[in-house]
PDB file of C-alpha atoms in Angstrom:
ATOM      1  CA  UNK A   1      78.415  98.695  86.903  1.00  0.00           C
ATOM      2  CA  UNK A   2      76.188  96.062  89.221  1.00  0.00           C
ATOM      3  CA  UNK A   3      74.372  97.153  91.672  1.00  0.00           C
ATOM      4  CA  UNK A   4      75.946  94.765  94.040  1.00  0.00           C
ATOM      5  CA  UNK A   5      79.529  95.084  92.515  1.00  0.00           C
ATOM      6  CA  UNK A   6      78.611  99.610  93.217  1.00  0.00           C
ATOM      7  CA  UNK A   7      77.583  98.965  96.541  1.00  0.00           C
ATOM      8  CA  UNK A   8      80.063  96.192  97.731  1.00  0.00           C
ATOM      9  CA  UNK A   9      82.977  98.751  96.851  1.00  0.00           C
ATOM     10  CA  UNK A  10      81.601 102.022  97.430  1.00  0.00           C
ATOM     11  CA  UNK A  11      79.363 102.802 100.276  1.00  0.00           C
ATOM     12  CA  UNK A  12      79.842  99.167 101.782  1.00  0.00           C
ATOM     13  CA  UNK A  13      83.944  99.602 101.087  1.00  0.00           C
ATOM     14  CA  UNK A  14      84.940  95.929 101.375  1.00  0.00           C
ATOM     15  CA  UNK A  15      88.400  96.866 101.544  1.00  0.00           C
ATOM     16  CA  UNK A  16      87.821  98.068 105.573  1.00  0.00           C
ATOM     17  CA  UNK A  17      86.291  94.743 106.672  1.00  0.00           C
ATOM     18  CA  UNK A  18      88.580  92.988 108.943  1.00  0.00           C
ATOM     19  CA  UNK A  19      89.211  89.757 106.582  1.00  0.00           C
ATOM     20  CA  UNK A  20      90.541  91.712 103.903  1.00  0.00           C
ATOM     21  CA  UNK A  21      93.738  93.086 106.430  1.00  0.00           C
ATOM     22  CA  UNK A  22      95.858  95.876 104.708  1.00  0.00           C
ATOM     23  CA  UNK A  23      93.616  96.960 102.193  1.00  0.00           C
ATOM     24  CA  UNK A  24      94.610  94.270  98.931  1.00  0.00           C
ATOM     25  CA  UNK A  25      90.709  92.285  99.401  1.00  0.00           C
ATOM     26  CA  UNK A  26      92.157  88.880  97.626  1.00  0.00           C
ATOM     27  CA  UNK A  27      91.914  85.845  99.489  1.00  0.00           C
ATOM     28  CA  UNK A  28      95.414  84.900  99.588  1.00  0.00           C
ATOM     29  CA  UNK A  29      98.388  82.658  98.787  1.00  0.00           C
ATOM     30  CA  UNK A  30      99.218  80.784 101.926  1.00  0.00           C
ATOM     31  CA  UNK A  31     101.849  78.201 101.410  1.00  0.00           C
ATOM     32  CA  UNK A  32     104.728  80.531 102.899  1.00  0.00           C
ATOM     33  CA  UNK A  33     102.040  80.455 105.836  1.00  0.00           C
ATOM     34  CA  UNK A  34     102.167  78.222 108.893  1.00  0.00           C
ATOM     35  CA  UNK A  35      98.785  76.870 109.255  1.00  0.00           C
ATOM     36  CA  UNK A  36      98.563  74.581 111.898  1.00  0.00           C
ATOM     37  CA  UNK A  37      99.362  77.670 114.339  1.00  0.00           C
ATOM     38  CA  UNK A  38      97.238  81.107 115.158  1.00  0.00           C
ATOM     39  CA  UNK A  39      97.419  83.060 112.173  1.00  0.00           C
ATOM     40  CA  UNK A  40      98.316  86.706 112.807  1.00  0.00           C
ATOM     41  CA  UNK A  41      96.962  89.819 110.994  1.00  0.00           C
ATOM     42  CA  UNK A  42     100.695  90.504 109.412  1.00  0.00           C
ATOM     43  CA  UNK A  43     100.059  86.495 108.021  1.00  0.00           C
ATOM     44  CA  UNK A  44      97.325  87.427 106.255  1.00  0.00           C
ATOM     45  CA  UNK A  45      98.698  90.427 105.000  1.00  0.00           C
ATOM     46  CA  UNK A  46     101.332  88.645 103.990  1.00  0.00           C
ATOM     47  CA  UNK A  47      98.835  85.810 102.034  1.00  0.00           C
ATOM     48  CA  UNK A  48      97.854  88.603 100.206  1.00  0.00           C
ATOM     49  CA  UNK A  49     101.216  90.064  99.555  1.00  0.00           C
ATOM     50  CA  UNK A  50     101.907  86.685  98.076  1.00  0.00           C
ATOM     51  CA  UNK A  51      99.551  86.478  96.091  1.00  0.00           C
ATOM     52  CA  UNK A  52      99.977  89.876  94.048  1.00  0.00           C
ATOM     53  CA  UNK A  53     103.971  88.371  93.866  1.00  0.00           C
ATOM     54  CA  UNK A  54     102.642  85.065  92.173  1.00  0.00           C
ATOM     55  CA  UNK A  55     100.716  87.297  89.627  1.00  0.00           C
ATOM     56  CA  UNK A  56     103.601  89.391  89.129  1.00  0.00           C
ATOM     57  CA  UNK A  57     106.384  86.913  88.914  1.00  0.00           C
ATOM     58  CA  UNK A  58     103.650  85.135  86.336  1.00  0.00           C
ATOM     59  CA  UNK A  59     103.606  88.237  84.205  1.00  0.00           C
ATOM     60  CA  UNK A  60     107.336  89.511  84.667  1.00  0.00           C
ATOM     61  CA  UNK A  61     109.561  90.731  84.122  1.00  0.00           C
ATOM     62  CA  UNK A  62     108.267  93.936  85.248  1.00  0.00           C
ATOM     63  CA  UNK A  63     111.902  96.125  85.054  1.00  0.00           C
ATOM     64  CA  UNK A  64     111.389  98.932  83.327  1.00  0.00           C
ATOM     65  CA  UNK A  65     108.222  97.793  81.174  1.00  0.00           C
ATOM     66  CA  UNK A  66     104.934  99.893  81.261  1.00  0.00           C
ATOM     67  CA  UNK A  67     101.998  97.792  83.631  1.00  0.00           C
ATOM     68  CA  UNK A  68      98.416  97.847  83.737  1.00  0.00           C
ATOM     69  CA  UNK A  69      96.312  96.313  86.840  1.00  0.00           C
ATOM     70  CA  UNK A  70      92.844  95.899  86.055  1.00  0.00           C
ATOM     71  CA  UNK A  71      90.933  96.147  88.985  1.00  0.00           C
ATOM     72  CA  UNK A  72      93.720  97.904  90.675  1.00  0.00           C
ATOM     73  CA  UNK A  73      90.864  98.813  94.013  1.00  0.00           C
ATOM     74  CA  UNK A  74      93.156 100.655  96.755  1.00  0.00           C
ATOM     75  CA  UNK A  75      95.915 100.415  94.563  1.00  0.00           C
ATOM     76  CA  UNK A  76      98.057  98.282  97.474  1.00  0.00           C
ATOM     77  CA  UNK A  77      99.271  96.191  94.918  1.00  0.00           C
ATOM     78  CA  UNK A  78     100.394  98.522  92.576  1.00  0.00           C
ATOM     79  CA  UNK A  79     102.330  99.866  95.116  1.00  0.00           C
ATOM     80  CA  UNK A  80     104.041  96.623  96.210  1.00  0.00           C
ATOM     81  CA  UNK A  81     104.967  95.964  92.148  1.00  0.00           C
ATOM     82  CA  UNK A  82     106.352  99.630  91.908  1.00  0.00           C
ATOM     83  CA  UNK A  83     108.818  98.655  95.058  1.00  0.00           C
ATOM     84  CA  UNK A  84     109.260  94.986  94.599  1.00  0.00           C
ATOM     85  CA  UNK A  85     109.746  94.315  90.680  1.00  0.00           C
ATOM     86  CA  UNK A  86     110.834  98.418  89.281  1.00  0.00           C
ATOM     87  CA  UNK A  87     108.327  98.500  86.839  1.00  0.00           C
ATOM     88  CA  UNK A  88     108.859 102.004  84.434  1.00  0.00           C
ATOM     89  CA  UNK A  89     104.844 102.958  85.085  1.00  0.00           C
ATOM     90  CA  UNK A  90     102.004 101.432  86.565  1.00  0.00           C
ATOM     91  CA  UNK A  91      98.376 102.190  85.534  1.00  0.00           C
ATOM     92  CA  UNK A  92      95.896 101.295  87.941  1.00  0.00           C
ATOM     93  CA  UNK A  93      92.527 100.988  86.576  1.00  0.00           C
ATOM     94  CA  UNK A  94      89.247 100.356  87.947  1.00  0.00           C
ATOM     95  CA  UNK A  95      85.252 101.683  87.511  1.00  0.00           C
ATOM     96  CA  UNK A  96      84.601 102.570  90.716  1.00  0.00           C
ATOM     97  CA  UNK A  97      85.026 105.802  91.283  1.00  0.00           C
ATOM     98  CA  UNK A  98      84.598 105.411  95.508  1.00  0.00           C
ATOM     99  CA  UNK A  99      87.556 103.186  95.216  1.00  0.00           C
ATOM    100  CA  UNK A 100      89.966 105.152  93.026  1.00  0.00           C
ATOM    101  CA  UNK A 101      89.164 108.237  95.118  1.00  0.00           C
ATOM    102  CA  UNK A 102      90.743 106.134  98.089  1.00  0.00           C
ATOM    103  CA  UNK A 103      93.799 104.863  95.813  1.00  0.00           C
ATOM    104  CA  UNK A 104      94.942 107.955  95.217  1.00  0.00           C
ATOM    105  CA  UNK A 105      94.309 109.130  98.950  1.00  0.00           C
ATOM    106  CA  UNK A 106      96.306 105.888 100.482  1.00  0.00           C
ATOM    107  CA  UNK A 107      98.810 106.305  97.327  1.00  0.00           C
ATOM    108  CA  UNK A 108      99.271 110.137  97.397  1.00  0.00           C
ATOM    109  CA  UNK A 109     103.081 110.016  97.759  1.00  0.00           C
ATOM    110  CA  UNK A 110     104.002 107.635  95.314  1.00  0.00           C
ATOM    111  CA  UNK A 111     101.398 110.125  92.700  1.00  0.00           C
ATOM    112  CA  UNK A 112     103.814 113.010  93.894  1.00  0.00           C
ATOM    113  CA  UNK A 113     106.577 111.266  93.313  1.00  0.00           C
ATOM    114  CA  UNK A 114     108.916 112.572  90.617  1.00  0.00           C
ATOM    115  CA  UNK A 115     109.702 111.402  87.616  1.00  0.00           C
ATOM    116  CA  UNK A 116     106.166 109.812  87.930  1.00  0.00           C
ATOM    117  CA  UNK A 117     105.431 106.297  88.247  1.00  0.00           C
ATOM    118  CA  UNK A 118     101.777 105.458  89.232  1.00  0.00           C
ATOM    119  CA  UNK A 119      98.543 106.667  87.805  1.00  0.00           C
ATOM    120  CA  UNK A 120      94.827 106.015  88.451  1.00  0.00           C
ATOM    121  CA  UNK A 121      92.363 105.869  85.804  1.00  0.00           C
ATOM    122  CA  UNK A 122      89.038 104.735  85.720  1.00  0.00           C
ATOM    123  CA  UNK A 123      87.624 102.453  82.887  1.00  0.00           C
ATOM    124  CA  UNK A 124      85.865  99.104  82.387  1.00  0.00           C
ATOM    125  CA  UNK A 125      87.495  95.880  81.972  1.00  0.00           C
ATOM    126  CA  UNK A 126      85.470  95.699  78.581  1.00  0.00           C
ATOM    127  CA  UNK A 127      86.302  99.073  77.368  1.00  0.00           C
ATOM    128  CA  UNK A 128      89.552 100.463  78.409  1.00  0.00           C
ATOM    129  CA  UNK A 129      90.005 104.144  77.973  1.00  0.00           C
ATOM    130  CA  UNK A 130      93.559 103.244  76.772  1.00  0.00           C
ATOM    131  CA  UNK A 131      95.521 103.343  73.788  1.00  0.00           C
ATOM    132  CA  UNK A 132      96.864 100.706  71.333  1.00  0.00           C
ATOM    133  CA  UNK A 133     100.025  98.817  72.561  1.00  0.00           C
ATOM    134  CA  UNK A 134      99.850 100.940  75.489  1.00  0.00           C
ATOM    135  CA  UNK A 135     101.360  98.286  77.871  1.00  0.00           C
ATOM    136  CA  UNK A 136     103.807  95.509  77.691  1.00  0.00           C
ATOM    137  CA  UNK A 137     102.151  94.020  80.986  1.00  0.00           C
ATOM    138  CA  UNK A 138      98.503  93.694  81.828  1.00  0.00           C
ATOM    139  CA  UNK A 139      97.657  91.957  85.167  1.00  0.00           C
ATOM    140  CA  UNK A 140      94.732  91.776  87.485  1.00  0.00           C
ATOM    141  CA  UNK A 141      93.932  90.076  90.373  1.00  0.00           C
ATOM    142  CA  UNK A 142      90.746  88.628  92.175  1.00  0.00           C
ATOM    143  CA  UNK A 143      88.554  90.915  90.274  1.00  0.00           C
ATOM    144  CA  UNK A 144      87.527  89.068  87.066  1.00  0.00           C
ATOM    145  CA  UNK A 145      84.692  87.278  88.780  1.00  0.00           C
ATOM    146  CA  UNK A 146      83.060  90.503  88.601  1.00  0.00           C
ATOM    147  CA  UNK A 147      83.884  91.154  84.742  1.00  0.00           C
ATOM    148  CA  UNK A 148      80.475  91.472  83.133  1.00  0.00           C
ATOM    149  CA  UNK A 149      82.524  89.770  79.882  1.00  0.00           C
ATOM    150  CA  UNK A 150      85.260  88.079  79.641  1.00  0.00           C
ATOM    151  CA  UNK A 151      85.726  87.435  76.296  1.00  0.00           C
ATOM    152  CA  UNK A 152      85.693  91.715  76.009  1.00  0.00           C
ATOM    153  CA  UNK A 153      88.247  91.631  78.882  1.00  0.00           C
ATOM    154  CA  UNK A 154      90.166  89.464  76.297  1.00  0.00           C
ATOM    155  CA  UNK A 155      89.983  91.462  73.370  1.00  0.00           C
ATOM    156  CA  UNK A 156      91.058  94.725  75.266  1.00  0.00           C
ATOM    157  CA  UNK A 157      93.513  93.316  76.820  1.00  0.00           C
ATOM    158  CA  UNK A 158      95.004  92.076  73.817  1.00  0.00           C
ATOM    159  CA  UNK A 159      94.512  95.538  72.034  1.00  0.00           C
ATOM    160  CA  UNK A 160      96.620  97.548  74.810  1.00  0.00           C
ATOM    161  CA  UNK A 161      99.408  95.061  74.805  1.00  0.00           C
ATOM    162  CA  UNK A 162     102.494  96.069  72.688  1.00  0.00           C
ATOM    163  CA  UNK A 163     104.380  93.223  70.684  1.00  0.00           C
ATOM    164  CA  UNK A 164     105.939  90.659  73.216  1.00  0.00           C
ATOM    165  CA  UNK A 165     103.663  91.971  75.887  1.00  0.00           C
ATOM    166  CA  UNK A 166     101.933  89.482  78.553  1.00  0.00           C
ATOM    167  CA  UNK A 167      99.373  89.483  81.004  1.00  0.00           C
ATOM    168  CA  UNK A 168      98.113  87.298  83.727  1.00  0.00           C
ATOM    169  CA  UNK A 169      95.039  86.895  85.844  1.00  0.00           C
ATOM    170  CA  UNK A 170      94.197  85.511  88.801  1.00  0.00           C
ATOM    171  CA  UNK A 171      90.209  84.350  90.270  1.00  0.00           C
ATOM    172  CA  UNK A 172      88.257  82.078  90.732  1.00  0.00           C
ATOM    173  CA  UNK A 173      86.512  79.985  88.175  1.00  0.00           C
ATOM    174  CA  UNK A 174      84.506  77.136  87.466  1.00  0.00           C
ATOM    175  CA  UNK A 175      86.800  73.984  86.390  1.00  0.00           C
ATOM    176  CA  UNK A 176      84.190  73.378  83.715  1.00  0.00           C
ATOM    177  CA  UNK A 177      81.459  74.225  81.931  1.00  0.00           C
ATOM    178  CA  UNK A 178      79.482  72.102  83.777  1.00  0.00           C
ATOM    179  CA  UNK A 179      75.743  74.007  83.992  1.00  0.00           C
ATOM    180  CA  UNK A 180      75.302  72.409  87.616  1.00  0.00           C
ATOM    181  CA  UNK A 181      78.435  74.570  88.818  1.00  0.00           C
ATOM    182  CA  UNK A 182      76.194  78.062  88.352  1.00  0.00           C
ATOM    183  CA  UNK A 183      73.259  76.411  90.412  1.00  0.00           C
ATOM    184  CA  UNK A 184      75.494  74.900  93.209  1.00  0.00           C
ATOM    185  CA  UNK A 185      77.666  77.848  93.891  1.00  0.00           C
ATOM    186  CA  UNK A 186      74.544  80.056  94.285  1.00  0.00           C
ATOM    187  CA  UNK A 187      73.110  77.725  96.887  1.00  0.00           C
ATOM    188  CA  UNK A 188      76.209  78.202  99.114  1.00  0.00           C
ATOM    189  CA  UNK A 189      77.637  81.483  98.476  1.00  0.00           C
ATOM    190  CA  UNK A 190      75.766  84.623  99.103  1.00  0.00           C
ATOM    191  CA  UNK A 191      78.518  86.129  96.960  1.00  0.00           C
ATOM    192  CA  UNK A 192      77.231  84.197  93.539  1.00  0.00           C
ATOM    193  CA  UNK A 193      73.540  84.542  95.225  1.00  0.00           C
ATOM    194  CA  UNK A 194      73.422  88.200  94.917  1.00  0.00           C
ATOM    195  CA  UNK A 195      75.185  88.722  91.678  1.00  0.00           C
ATOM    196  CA  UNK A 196      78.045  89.834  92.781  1.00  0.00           C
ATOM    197  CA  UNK A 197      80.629  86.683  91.822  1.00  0.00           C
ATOM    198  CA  UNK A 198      79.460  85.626  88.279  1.00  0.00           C
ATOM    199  CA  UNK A 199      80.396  81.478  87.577  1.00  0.00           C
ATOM    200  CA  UNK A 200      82.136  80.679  84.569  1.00  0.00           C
ATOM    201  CA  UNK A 201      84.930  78.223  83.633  1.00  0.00           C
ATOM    202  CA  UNK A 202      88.565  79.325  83.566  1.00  0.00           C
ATOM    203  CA  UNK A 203      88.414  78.029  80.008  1.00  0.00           C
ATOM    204  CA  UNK A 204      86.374  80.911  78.612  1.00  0.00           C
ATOM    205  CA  UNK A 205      89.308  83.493  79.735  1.00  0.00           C
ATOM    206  CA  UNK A 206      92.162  81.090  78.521  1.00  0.00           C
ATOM    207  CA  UNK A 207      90.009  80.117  75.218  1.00  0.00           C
ATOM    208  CA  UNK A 208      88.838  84.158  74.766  1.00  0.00           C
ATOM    209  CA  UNK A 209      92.945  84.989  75.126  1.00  0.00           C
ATOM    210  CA  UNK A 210      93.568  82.500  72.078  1.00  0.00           C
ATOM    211  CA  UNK A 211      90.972  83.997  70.028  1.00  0.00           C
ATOM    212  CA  UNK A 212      91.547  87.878  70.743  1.00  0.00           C
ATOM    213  CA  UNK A 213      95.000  86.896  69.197  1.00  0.00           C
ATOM    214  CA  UNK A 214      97.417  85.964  71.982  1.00  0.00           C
ATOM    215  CA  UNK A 215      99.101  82.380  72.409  1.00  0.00           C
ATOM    216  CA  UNK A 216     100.297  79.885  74.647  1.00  0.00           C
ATOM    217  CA  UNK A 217      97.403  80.459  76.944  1.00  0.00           C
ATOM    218  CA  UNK A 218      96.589  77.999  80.092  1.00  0.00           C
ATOM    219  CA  UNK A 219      95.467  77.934  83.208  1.00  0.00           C
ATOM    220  CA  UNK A 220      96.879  76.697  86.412  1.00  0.00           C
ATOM    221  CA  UNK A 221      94.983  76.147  89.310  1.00  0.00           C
ATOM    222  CA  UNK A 222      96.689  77.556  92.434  1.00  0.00           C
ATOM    223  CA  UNK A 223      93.669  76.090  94.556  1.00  0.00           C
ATOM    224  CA  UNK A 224      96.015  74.420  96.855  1.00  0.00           C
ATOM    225  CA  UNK A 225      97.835  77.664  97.813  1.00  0.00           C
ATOM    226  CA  UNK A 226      94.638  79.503  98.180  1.00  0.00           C
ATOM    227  CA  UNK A 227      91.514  77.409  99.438  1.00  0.00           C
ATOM    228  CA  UNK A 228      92.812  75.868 103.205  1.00  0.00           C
ATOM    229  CA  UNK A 229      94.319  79.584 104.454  1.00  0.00           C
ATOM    230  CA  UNK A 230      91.558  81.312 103.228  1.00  0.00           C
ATOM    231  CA  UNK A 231      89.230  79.100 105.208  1.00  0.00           C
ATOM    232  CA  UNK A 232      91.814  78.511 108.090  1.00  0.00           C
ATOM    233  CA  UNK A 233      91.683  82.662 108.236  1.00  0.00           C
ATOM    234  CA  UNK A 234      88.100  82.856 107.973  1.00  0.00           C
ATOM    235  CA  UNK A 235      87.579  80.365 110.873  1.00  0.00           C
ATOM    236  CA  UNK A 236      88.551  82.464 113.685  1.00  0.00           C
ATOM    237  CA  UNK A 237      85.568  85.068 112.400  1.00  0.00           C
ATOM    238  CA  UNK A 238      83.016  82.878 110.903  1.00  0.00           C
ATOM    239  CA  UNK A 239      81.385  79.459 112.396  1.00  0.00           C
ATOM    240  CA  UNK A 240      81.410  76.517 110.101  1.00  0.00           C
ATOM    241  CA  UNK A 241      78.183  76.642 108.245  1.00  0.00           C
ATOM    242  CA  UNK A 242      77.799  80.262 107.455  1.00  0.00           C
ATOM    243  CA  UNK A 243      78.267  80.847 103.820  1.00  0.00           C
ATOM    244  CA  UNK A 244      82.158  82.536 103.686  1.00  0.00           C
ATOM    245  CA  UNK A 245      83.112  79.064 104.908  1.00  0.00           C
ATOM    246  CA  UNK A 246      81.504  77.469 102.128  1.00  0.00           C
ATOM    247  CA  UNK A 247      84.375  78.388  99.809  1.00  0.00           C
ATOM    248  CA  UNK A 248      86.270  75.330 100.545  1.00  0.00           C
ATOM    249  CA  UNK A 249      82.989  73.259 100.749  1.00  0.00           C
ATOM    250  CA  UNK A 250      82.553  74.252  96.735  1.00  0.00           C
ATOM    251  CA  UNK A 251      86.502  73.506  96.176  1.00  0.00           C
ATOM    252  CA  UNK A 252      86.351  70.273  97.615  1.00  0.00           C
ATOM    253  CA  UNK A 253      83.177  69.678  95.439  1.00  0.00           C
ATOM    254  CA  UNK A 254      84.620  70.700  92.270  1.00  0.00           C
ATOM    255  CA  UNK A 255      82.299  73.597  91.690  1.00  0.00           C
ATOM    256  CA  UNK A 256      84.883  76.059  91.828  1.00  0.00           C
ATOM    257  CA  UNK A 257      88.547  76.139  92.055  1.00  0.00           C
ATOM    258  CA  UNK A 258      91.294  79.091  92.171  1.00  0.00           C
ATOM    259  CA  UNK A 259      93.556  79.642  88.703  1.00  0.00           C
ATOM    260  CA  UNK A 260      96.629  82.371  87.386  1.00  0.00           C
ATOM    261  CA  UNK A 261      95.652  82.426  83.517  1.00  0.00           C
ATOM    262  CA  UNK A 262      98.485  83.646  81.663  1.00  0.00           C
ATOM    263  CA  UNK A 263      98.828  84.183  77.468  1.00  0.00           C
ATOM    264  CA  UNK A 264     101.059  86.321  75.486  1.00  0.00           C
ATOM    265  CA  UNK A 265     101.320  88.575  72.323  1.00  0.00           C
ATOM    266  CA  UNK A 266     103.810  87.235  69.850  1.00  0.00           C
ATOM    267  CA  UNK A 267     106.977  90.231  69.185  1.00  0.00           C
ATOM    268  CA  UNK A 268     106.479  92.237  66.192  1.00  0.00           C
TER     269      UNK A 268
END
């Protein structure tokens, strides 16, 4: 683990700063969202909400399959899947140990719950302590900019998905492999400064998918549901010109857009 990515979610605890509302720290799918108004701490919630349910409805069905989220942080999201789309299990994985240890203290009923349905575990994205076929969904969302490798996120994902399994992820990428993207985003975002956001283009996940065996893997950029709200949010908090605001400056560039990358492995 980073430094940065071991501080930002463990001492630091992103997940109880104010922009990151009810615990999910994503930045939010907005279109449901009336802009042009004040935006209320229930919309944001809700962006976020939304956003987990475009991941989900990406890799569902969920009814009665066996889920993995990778990154799975408070576990909010697993939660919403369990009561939204009736998976049979969830597995929430992630390698912090600071933020599992508050999963399963903001999750604790659902973990009591019998038959079980959730679980906590915590592994790397590039080294899953899982089995073979384990899953027929694997899903994560807004935590692959901190994957130290993709292309091992690929492979293991691909390993722990059982015949006609799917998975989906949604971050932020690069739209290219442009070189100049790396430099740029550093110079505005604190977040890519420090180590914490890595840049690479969405086509290394989709193109690492293909080659760890899975097919029909693309990328769709979702940049128009994400990029205004998040900034719209951020300006009641932050002036224009601080760095968090420089998110849309970097969209609007082209250094960086927002994508769901989706791929499947074929039945039997």
């Amino acid at each position: 683990m980073r430094a940065t990515v071991r501080e930002t979610y463990g001492p630091a605890d992103l997940s109880s700063v104010p922009v990151f509302a009810g615990g999910f720290i994503n930045f939010g799918s907005w279109s449901a969202i009336d802009l042009a108004g004040p935006i209320s701490v229930d919309d944001r919630v809700r962006s976020q909400q939304d956003l987990y349910r475009r991941v989900l409805d990406a890799v569902g069905p969920l009814d009665g399959r066996r889920v993995l989220e990778v990154g799975c942080g408070l576990g909010v999201g697993c939660a919403l899947a369990l009561r939204e789309y009736e998976p049979a299990h969830i597995t929430g994985m992630d390698i912090h140990p600071q933020q599992l240890d508050r999963a399963r203290k903001t999750n604790a009923a659902l973990l009591d719950a019998s038959p079980p349905k959730l679980g906590f575990v915590r592994g790397a994205a590039e080294d899953m302590p899982l089995g073979d076929g384990e899953f027929d969904r694997v899903y994560s969302v807004e935590a692959a900019q901190h994957f130290d490798d993709l292309v091992a996120f690929a492979h293991e994902s691909a390993r722990v998905l059982a015949p006609g399994g799917r998975v989906a992820v949604a971050s932020f990428f690069t739209p290219d492999d442009d070189p100049a993207h790396g430099a740029r985003l550093a110079d505005l975002l604190a977040s890519y400064a420090d180590g914490l956001d890595i840049a690479r283009p969405v086509t290394l996940l989709a193109e690492a998918f293909t080659r760890a065996g899975l097919t029909d893997a693309r990328a769709v950029s979702i940049g128009p549901e994400v990029w205004e709200g998040w900034d719209r949010w951020l300006s009641d908090q932050w002036k224009p010109g601080t760095w968090p605001r420089n998110f849309l400056k970097a969209y609007r560039e082209g250094a960086l857009d927002y994508y769901v990358v989706t791929a499947f492995r074929a039945p039997g």
